[in-house]
Amino acid sequence: MKEILIIAIGAAMVNNVVLSQFLGLCPFLGVSKKMDTAAGMGGAVVFVLTLSSLCTSLIYRYLLIPIGMEYLQTIVFILVIAALVQLVEMFLKKMIPALYRALGVYLPLITTNCAVLGVAIINVQKEYTVLQGVVNGFATAVGFTIAIVLMAGLREKMEHNDIPKAFQGMPIVLLTAMLMSIAFTGFSGLV
Amino acid sequence: MEHKILQKNSPLERLYNGIIKENPTFVMMIGMCPTLAVTTSVINGIGMGLTTAVILTASNVMIAALRKCIPDGVRMPAYIGIVASFVTIVQFLLKAYLPDLNSSLGIYIPLIVVNCIILGRAEAFAGKNKVIPSLFDGIGMGLGFTLGLTCIAAFRELFGAGTLLGFQIMPAAYEPVNILIMAPGAFFVLAMLVALQNRIRSKSGKNTAGKESGCDKTGCAGCGNSACGGKM
């Protein structure tokens, strides 16, 4: 239990996926303009990342290792993730339309979110069990959500500020990310 | 315009396009994850850049050669499969011949699969053009990416550690700004770079300004290719 808690806090806070590992930067910079879209993206990532770490852990442990094909992990993982996202999209559309409407736009974007493949590979590299892998995936996604929602809040406030012309748009967002990243280094030593 | 001098899709025009005109790092702002993550030292920057260049060139050639066999409906999975195969091959080669580089780039090597430069070029160029232009397109874009990574890495290593390629450059009295080689420094250097670029653009007239802002709106600064690959 203690070990799982350590993995969770480590993935969500200390090694925050966006601010210290630079995975999933794309949606972090792209869809962090408004709080509700950021929260929607965060929700979709939590959902997909948890599910995909479960699937990739299971496939790696019970399919790739027994037949001795660990080296195919990159190919298998990316195809599994792409198929999974499609499947989730179809399932939600049919079964839970309300959730589909909330997450719909963000789901296809997630296939190319490098955090998803990143977590699958980290799970393999750190030799996590299936349970640990799922916890790692979920906590990483929570860390992503924290970062993107915080960023969206800051950006909503920043809209009314007087920013130097050259810094408008991306540069000020990156500087904000820098300050957040410095703040998050404060968590190191927690685990 | 340059188009008059350089014929469209000639090898030279493709190289120029990749390295200068549509430089992935400085102009297109795509492939940002590795750009920020591995540029802590020049060696890593060059290593990552060249690895990506090799994979990009190989996958461009393969996709251009197969462009008539791949049905339109499943082209994305097919491209991803091709790219992932090359990434696996290159990862083996690195493990065998450059184990140090492999361990310092770590997880970012398999993540080349989801680098939007590669799928972006597949979608925007290699899927529609012949093998030879695609080959040079891959080389040009790859070298442009390497150039971008090397510039950022050189800045960060020089001021963050006082060295270049591992050799001491700064005088001993220079106190290295350690934060530049840590995670926040990556955001800082990129922010300054984009700000500088905005400044140069706004001085040189407004005709080029539309390019980047158009990309920003779709949330593409280093985006998912599904959002912006088709538009590039």
Short mmCIF file of C-alpha atoms in Angstrom, two decimals:
data_model
loop_
_atom_site.label_atom_id
_atom_site.label_comp_id
_atom_site.label_asym_id
_atom_site.label_seq_id
_atom_site.Cartn_x
_atom_site.Cartn_y
_atom_site.Cartn_z
CA MET A 1 0.00 0.00 0.00
CA LYS A 2 2.77 2.41 0.98
CA GLU A 3 4.59 1.66 -2.24
CA ILE A 4 1.51 2.47 -4.29
CA LEU A 5 1.04 5.76 -2.49
CA ILE A 6 4.64 6.66 -3.23
CA ILE A 7 4.15 5.88 -6.92
CA ALA A 8 0.98 7.98 -6.97
CA ILE A 9 2.46 11.05 -5.31
CA GLY A 10 5.66 10.72 -7.31
CA ALA A 11 3.82 10.62 -10.62
CA ALA A 12 1.28 13.34 -9.85
CA MET A 13 3.46 15.87 -8.08
CA VAL A 14 7.19 15.28 -7.95
CA ASN A 15 7.76 14.16 -11.51
CA ASN A 16 4.84 16.09 -12.92
CA VAL A 17 4.35 14.84 -16.44
CA VAL A 18 4.16 18.25 -18.09
CA LEU A 19 6.29 20.46 -15.94
CA SER A 20 9.27 18.23 -15.32
CA GLN A 21 9.12 15.54 -18.02
CA PHE A 22 7.75 17.62 -20.89
CA LEU A 23 5.29 14.96 -21.98
CA GLY A 24 1.91 16.13 -23.19
CA LEU A 25 3.12 19.66 -23.72
CA CYS A 26 1.06 19.95 -26.84
CA PRO A 27 -2.42 19.95 -25.27
CA PHE A 28 -0.97 21.75 -22.26
CA LEU A 29 -0.11 24.74 -24.45
CA GLY A 30 -2.89 24.26 -26.96
CA VAL A 31 -6.12 23.79 -25.01
CA SER A 32 -5.35 25.73 -21.83
CA LYS A 33 -7.07 28.94 -22.86
CA LYS A 34 -10.29 28.39 -20.95
CA MET A 35 -10.93 26.65 -17.66
CA ASP A 36 -13.77 24.40 -18.87
CA THR A 37 -11.96 23.13 -21.97
CA ALA A 38 -8.88 22.50 -19.86
CA ALA A 39 -10.93 20.53 -17.35
CA GLY A 40 -12.53 18.59 -20.23
CA MET A 41 -9.14 17.70 -21.65
CA GLY A 42 -7.94 16.71 -18.17
CA GLY A 43 -10.94 14.45 -17.70
CA ALA A 44 -10.41 12.79 -21.06
CA VAL A 45 -6.73 12.22 -20.30
CA VAL A 46 -7.51 10.70 -16.87
CA PHE A 47 -9.99 8.35 -18.51
CA VAL A 48 -7.81 7.24 -21.42
CA LEU A 49 -4.52 7.11 -19.56
CA THR A 50 -5.88 4.87 -16.80
CA LEU A 51 -7.46 2.54 -19.34
CA SER A 52 -4.44 2.51 -21.62
CA SER A 53 -1.99 1.75 -18.82
CA LEU A 54 -4.20 -1.17 -17.82
CA CYS A 55 -4.31 -2.50 -21.40
CA THR A 56 -0.62 -2.01 -22.18
CA SER A 57 0.46 -3.53 -18.84
CA LEU A 58 -1.73 -6.56 -19.42
CA ILE A 59 -0.56 -6.99 -23.00
CA TYR A 60 3.09 -6.59 -22.08
CA ARG A 61 2.94 -8.97 -19.14
CA TYR A 62 0.68 -11.68 -20.50
CA LEU A 63 1.31 -11.51 -24.23
CA LEU A 64 4.66 -10.00 -25.14
CA ILE A 65 6.76 -11.52 -22.34
CA PRO A 66 5.48 -15.13 -22.74
CA ILE A 67 6.19 -15.13 -26.48
CA GLY A 68 9.50 -13.30 -26.00
CA MET A 69 8.66 -10.29 -28.14
CA GLU A 70 9.38 -7.46 -25.71
CA TYR A 71 11.21 -5.60 -28.44
CA LEU A 72 7.94 -4.98 -30.27
CA GLN A 73 6.66 -2.86 -27.38
CA THR A 74 6.76 0.51 -29.16
CA ILE A 75 4.80 -0.72 -32.18
CA VAL A 76 2.31 -2.71 -30.14
CA PHE A 77 1.71 0.06 -27.61
CA ILE A 78 1.05 2.81 -30.12
CA LEU A 79 -1.34 0.67 -32.11
CA VAL A 80 -3.13 -0.48 -28.95
CA ILE A 81 -3.48 3.12 -27.80
CA ALA A 82 -4.80 4.29 -31.17
CA ALA A 83 -7.31 1.45 -31.31
CA LEU A 84 -8.31 1.97 -27.69
CA VAL A 85 -9.05 5.65 -28.20
CA GLN A 86 -11.23 4.80 -31.19
CA LEU A 87 -13.02 2.13 -29.20
CA VAL A 88 -13.60 4.40 -26.21
CA GLU A 89 -14.97 7.05 -28.53
CA MET A 90 -17.43 4.65 -30.15
CA PHE A 91 -18.43 3.16 -26.78
CA LEU A 92 -19.08 6.53 -25.20
CA LYS A 93 -21.02 7.77 -28.21
CA LYS A 94 -23.37 4.82 -27.97
CA MET A 95 -23.58 4.22 -24.22
CA ILE A 96 -22.89 7.43 -22.34
CA PRO A 97 -23.74 10.29 -24.72
CA ALA A 98 -23.48 12.91 -21.98
CA LEU A 99 -19.86 12.00 -21.26
CA TYR A 100 -19.19 11.77 -24.99
CA ARG A 101 -20.44 15.29 -25.51
CA ALA A 102 -18.20 16.53 -22.71
CA LEU A 103 -15.06 14.72 -23.84
CA GLY A 104 -15.81 14.22 -27.52
CA VAL A 105 -13.56 16.78 -29.13
CA TYR A 106 -10.56 15.90 -27.01
CA LEU A 107 -10.58 12.15 -27.41
CA PRO A 108 -9.02 11.89 -30.91
CA LEU A 109 -6.33 14.37 -29.89
CA ILE A 110 -5.20 12.05 -27.13
CA THR A 111 -3.73 9.42 -29.44
CA THR A 112 -0.95 11.84 -30.25
CA ASN A 113 -0.50 12.95 -26.66
CA CYS A 114 2.95 11.65 -25.90
CA ALA A 115 2.10 11.25 -22.22
CA VAL A 116 -0.02 8.19 -23.06
CA LEU A 117 2.75 6.31 -24.84
CA GLY A 118 5.27 7.73 -22.36
CA VAL A 119 3.47 6.24 -19.37
CA ALA A 120 3.16 2.85 -21.07
CA ILE A 121 6.92 2.80 -21.66
CA ILE A 122 7.75 4.07 -18.17
CA ASN A 123 5.61 1.27 -16.72
CA VAL A 124 7.71 -1.25 -18.64
CA GLN A 125 11.04 0.38 -17.83
CA LYS A 126 10.33 0.54 -14.10
CA GLU A 127 8.99 -3.02 -14.16
CA TYR A 128 5.71 -2.08 -12.50
CA THR A 129 3.09 -4.74 -11.88
CA VAL A 130 -0.31 -4.29 -13.51
CA LEU A 131 -1.76 -2.60 -10.42
CA GLN A 132 1.24 -0.31 -10.00
CA GLY A 133 1.05 0.53 -13.70
CA VAL A 134 -2.60 1.51 -13.48
CA VAL A 135 -1.92 3.64 -10.41
CA ASN A 136 1.00 5.29 -12.19
CA GLY A 137 -1.16 6.02 -15.21
CA PHE A 138 -3.99 7.45 -13.16
CA ALA A 139 -1.68 9.59 -11.01
CA THR A 140 0.20 10.87 -14.05
CA ALA A 141 -3.09 11.92 -15.60
CA VAL A 142 -4.13 13.63 -12.38
CA GLY A 143 -0.82 15.51 -12.46
CA PHE A 144 -1.54 16.53 -16.03
CA THR A 145 -5.01 17.74 -15.05
CA ILE A 146 -3.63 19.76 -12.14
CA ALA A 147 -1.09 21.43 -14.40
CA ILE A 148 -3.48 22.22 -17.26
CA VAL A 149 -6.28 23.50 -15.01
CA LEU A 150 -3.85 25.73 -13.08
CA MET A 151 -2.49 27.03 -16.36
CA ALA A 152 -5.97 27.74 -17.71
CA GLY A 153 -6.84 29.67 -14.56
CA LEU A 154 -3.71 31.76 -14.90
CA ARG A 155 -4.30 32.38 -18.59
CA GLU A 156 -7.87 33.55 -17.99
CA LYS A 157 -6.57 36.10 -15.53
CA MET A 158 -3.71 37.11 -17.81
CA GLU A 159 -6.02 38.11 -20.64
CA HIS A 160 -6.69 41.45 -18.99
CA ASN A 161 -3.05 42.21 -18.29
CA ASP A 162 -0.83 44.55 -20.19
CA ILE A 163 1.77 42.26 -21.72
CA PRO A 164 4.66 43.57 -23.87
CA LYS A 165 3.85 43.08 -27.51
CA ALA A 166 6.60 40.59 -28.29
CA PHE A 167 5.55 38.44 -25.34
CA GLN A 168 1.89 38.15 -26.22
CA GLY A 169 0.65 34.67 -27.04
CA MET A 170 3.01 31.75 -26.66
CA PRO A 171 5.99 33.44 -24.90
CA ILE A 172 4.03 34.57 -21.86
CA VAL A 173 2.43 31.13 -21.60
CA LEU A 174 5.87 29.53 -21.65
CA LEU A 175 7.12 31.93 -18.99
CA THR A 176 4.11 31.05 -16.84
CA ALA A 177 4.93 27.39 -17.38
CA MET A 178 8.49 28.14 -16.27
CA LEU A 179 7.29 29.66 -12.99
CA MET A 180 4.93 26.73 -12.41
CA SER A 181 7.77 24.36 -13.13
CA ILE A 182 9.97 26.12 -10.55
CA ALA A 183 7.12 25.84 -8.05
CA PHE A 184 6.76 22.13 -8.76
CA THR A 185 10.46 21.49 -8.15
CA GLY A 186 9.52 22.34 -4.57
CA PHE A 187 7.88 18.93 -4.36
CA SER A 188 11.14 17.11 -4.99
CA GLY A 189 12.29 15.40 -1.84
CA LEU A 190 8.69 14.64 -0.95
CA VAL A 191 9.14 11.04 -2.03
CA MET B 1 10.56 35.15 -53.99
CA GLU B 2 12.97 32.26 -53.70
CA HIS B 3 10.70 30.02 -55.70
CA LYS B 4 11.97 31.51 -58.93
CA ILE B 5 15.53 30.49 -58.21
CA LEU B 6 14.76 27.14 -56.64
CA GLN B 7 12.46 24.95 -58.64
CA LYS B 8 9.58 23.43 -56.70
CA ASN B 9 10.34 20.00 -55.20
CA SER B 10 13.93 19.99 -56.46
CA PRO B 11 16.31 18.47 -53.90
CA LEU B 12 17.86 21.85 -53.11
CA GLU B 13 14.51 23.54 -52.67
CA ARG B 14 13.41 20.79 -50.24
CA LEU B 15 16.58 21.15 -48.17
CA TYR B 16 16.20 24.93 -48.06
CA ASN B 17 12.55 24.56 -47.13
CA GLY B 18 13.30 22.19 -44.24
CA ILE B 19 16.31 23.96 -42.82
CA ILE B 20 15.30 27.62 -43.23
CA LYS B 21 11.86 28.38 -44.59
CA GLU B 22 9.77 25.90 -42.62
CA ASN B 23 12.25 25.07 -39.91
CA PRO B 24 10.30 22.77 -37.56
CA THR B 25 11.65 24.30 -34.37
CA PHE B 26 11.88 28.01 -35.12
CA VAL B 27 9.15 28.56 -37.70
CA MET B 28 6.61 25.76 -37.42
CA MET B 29 7.04 25.24 -33.66
CA ILE B 30 6.28 21.54 -33.81
CA GLY B 31 7.90 18.62 -32.02
CA MET B 32 8.20 20.63 -28.83
CA CYS B 33 8.32 17.76 -26.33
CA PRO B 34 11.78 16.49 -27.32
CA THR B 35 12.93 20.04 -28.04
CA LEU B 36 12.47 20.97 -24.42
CA ALA B 37 13.29 17.67 -22.82
CA VAL B 38 16.63 16.64 -24.31
CA THR B 39 18.34 19.98 -24.93
CA THR B 40 20.22 19.94 -21.64
CA SER B 41 23.51 19.34 -23.46
CA VAL B 42 24.72 19.76 -27.02
CA ILE B 43 25.55 16.07 -27.38
CA ASN B 44 21.99 15.12 -26.47
CA GLY B 45 20.56 17.76 -28.77
CA ILE B 46 22.59 16.61 -31.78
CA GLY B 47 21.94 12.95 -30.95
CA MET B 48 18.20 13.45 -30.72
CA GLY B 49 18.14 15.62 -33.84
CA LEU B 50 20.07 13.15 -35.97
CA THR B 51 18.10 10.16 -34.66
CA THR B 52 14.87 11.90 -35.58
CA ALA B 53 16.34 12.90 -38.96
CA VAL B 54 17.22 9.29 -39.79
CA ILE B 55 13.77 8.03 -38.83
CA LEU B 56 12.05 10.89 -40.65
CA THR B 57 14.02 10.29 -43.84
CA ALA B 58 13.48 6.54 -43.78
CA SER B 59 9.77 6.80 -43.06
CA ASN B 60 9.30 9.54 -45.66
CA VAL B 61 10.90 7.35 -48.31
CA MET B 62 8.90 4.30 -47.28
CA ILE B 63 5.61 6.19 -47.16
CA ALA B 64 6.26 7.88 -50.51
CA ALA B 65 7.08 4.51 -52.06
CA LEU B 66 3.91 2.92 -50.66
CA ARG B 67 1.65 5.92 -51.20
CA LYS B 68 -0.37 4.21 -53.93
CA CYS B 69 -0.83 0.97 -51.96
CA ILE B 70 -2.05 2.54 -48.71
CA PRO B 71 -5.84 3.03 -48.76
CA ASP B 72 -6.85 6.52 -47.77
CA GLY B 73 -9.09 5.42 -44.91
CA VAL B 74 -6.36 3.66 -42.94
CA ARG B 75 -3.43 5.86 -43.84
CA MET B 76 -2.87 7.16 -40.29
CA PRO B 77 -2.51 3.70 -38.67
CA ALA B 78 -0.36 2.63 -41.61
CA TYR B 79 1.94 5.65 -41.19
CA ILE B 80 2.16 5.07 -37.44
CA GLY B 81 3.05 1.41 -38.05
CA ILE B 82 5.82 2.35 -40.49
CA VAL B 83 7.24 5.02 -38.20
CA ALA B 84 7.09 2.74 -35.15
CA SER B 85 8.99 0.02 -37.03
CA PHE B 86 11.79 2.42 -37.95
CA VAL B 87 11.90 3.74 -34.40
CA THR B 88 12.33 0.18 -33.10
CA ILE B 89 15.13 -0.51 -35.59
CA VAL B 90 16.95 2.72 -34.73
CA GLN B 91 16.53 2.03 -31.03
CA PHE B 92 18.27 -1.34 -31.50
CA LEU B 93 21.13 0.31 -33.41
CA LEU B 94 21.57 2.94 -30.71
CA LYS B 95 21.53 0.31 -27.97
CA ALA B 96 24.21 -1.65 -29.79
CA TYR B 97 26.54 1.09 -30.96
CA LEU B 98 25.84 4.20 -28.86
CA PRO B 99 24.66 2.87 -25.49
CA ASP B 100 25.56 6.11 -23.68
CA LEU B 101 23.41 8.24 -25.95
CA ASN B 102 20.62 5.68 -25.72
CA SER B 103 20.56 5.81 -21.95
CA SER B 104 20.75 9.60 -21.76
CA LEU B 105 17.89 10.05 -24.24
CA GLY B 106 16.00 7.22 -22.56
CA ILE B 107 12.25 7.30 -23.00
CA TYR B 108 12.38 10.06 -25.61
CA ILE B 109 13.66 7.64 -28.27
CA PRO B 110 10.50 5.48 -28.39
CA LEU B 111 8.49 8.68 -28.14
CA ILE B 112 9.77 9.75 -31.57
CA VAL B 113 6.79 7.71 -32.82
CA VAL B 114 4.40 10.43 -31.69
CA ASN B 115 6.62 13.32 -32.75
CA CYS B 116 4.34 15.48 -34.87
CA ILE B 117 7.13 16.42 -37.26
CA ILE B 118 7.27 12.88 -38.61
CA LEU B 119 3.55 12.25 -38.96
CA GLY B 120 3.10 15.83 -40.10
CA ARG B 121 5.56 15.39 -42.96
CA ALA B 122 4.04 12.02 -43.84
CA GLU B 123 0.61 13.59 -44.07
CA ALA B 124 1.62 16.88 -45.68
CA PHE B 125 4.35 15.76 -48.08
CA ALA B 126 5.44 12.13 -48.35
CA GLY B 127 1.91 10.79 -48.81
CA LYS B 128 1.46 12.90 -51.92
CA ASN B 129 4.86 13.10 -53.54
CA LYS B 130 7.45 10.94 -55.27
CA VAL B 131 10.28 9.13 -53.49
CA ILE B 132 13.18 11.46 -54.35
CA PRO B 133 11.57 14.74 -53.25
CA SER B 134 10.35 12.96 -50.10
CA LEU B 135 13.88 11.76 -49.38
CA PHE B 136 15.22 15.30 -49.54
CA ASP B 137 12.23 16.64 -47.66
CA GLY B 138 13.06 14.23 -44.85
CA ILE B 139 16.74 15.16 -44.87
CA GLY B 140 15.94 18.88 -44.93
CA MET B 141 13.38 18.75 -42.14
CA GLY B 142 15.62 16.45 -40.09
CA LEU B 143 18.58 18.77 -40.42
CA GLY B 144 16.37 21.76 -39.63
CA PHE B 145 15.21 20.01 -36.45
CA THR B 146 18.82 19.11 -35.56
CA LEU B 147 19.84 22.73 -36.08
CA GLY B 148 17.04 23.94 -33.82
CA LEU B 149 17.86 21.46 -31.05
CA THR B 150 21.58 22.21 -31.30
CA CYS B 151 21.05 25.97 -31.01
CA ILE B 152 18.82 25.67 -27.95
CA ALA B 153 21.09 23.05 -26.38
CA ALA B 154 24.22 25.14 -27.01
CA PHE B 155 22.66 28.13 -25.28
CA ARG B 156 21.48 26.08 -22.31
CA GLU B 157 24.75 24.18 -21.91
CA LEU B 158 26.95 27.24 -22.32
CA PHE B 159 25.15 29.38 -19.75
CA GLY B 160 23.77 26.60 -17.58
CA ALA B 161 26.95 24.58 -17.15
CA GLY B 162 29.68 26.75 -18.70
CA THR B 163 30.65 24.02 -21.15
CA LEU B 164 30.11 23.11 -24.80
CA LEU B 165 30.20 19.46 -25.90
CA GLY B 166 31.59 18.76 -22.44
CA PHE B 167 34.59 21.10 -22.76
CA GLN B 168 34.94 24.00 -20.33
CA ILE B 169 34.35 27.22 -22.28
CA MET B 170 33.42 29.85 -19.75
CA PRO B 171 36.21 31.21 -17.50
CA ALA B 172 36.50 29.61 -14.09
CA ALA B 173 35.12 32.75 -12.44
CA TYR B 174 31.80 32.30 -14.28
CA GLU B 175 29.08 31.01 -12.02
CA PRO B 176 26.87 28.67 -14.09
CA VAL B 177 23.16 29.50 -14.05
CA ASN B 178 22.12 26.01 -13.03
CA ILE B 179 18.43 26.60 -13.55
CA LEU B 180 18.95 26.78 -17.32
CA ILE B 181 19.73 23.10 -17.54
CA MET B 182 16.88 22.18 -15.25
CA ALA B 183 13.27 21.86 -16.43
CA PRO B 184 12.26 25.52 -15.90
CA GLY B 185 15.20 26.67 -18.01
CA ALA B 186 13.78 24.87 -21.02
CA PHE B 187 10.56 26.87 -20.84
CA PHE B 188 12.53 30.07 -20.31
CA VAL B 189 14.81 29.61 -23.33
CA LEU B 190 11.90 28.71 -25.60
CA ALA B 191 9.85 31.68 -24.35
CA MET B 192 12.72 34.06 -25.10
CA LEU B 193 13.24 32.51 -28.52
CA VAL B 194 9.60 32.94 -29.51
CA ALA B 195 9.50 36.47 -28.12
CA LEU B 196 12.59 37.36 -30.15
CA GLN B 197 11.00 35.90 -33.21
CA ASN B 198 7.78 37.87 -32.65
CA ARG B 199 9.86 41.01 -32.31
CA ILE B 200 11.75 40.41 -35.55
CA ARG B 201 8.52 39.61 -37.35
CA SER B 202 6.68 42.68 -36.16
CA LYS B 203 9.62 44.81 -37.30
CA SER B 204 9.95 43.23 -40.72
CA GLY B 205 6.30 43.84 -41.56
CA LYS B 206 3.08 42.13 -40.85
CA ASN B 207 2.84 39.87 -43.87
CA THR B 208 4.36 36.84 -42.16
CA ALA B 209 2.58 37.28 -38.85
CA GLY B 210 -0.48 35.30 -39.90
CA LYS B 211 1.39 32.04 -40.18
CA GLU B 212 2.04 31.46 -36.53
CA SER B 213 -1.09 32.97 -35.09
CA GLY B 214 -3.15 30.79 -37.41
CA CYS B 215 -1.41 27.82 -35.94
CA ASP B 216 -1.84 29.04 -32.38
CA LYS B 217 -5.58 29.21 -32.68
CA THR B 218 -5.90 25.53 -33.42
CA GLY B 219 -3.71 24.91 -30.43
CA CYS B 220 -0.93 23.56 -32.45
CA ALA B 221 2.29 24.94 -31.12
CA GLY B 222 3.75 21.52 -30.81
CA CYS B 223 0.43 19.91 -31.27
CA GLY B 224 -1.20 16.67 -32.16
CA ASN B 225 -0.98 16.06 -35.84
CA SER B 226 -4.68 15.37 -36.02
CA ALA B 227 -5.25 18.98 -35.10
CA CYS B 228 -2.79 20.53 -37.45
CA GLY B 229 -1.05 17.97 -39.63
CA GLY B 230 -3.58 18.38 -42.37
CA LYS B 231 -3.18 22.11 -42.48
CA MET B 232 0.57 22.32 -42.62
#
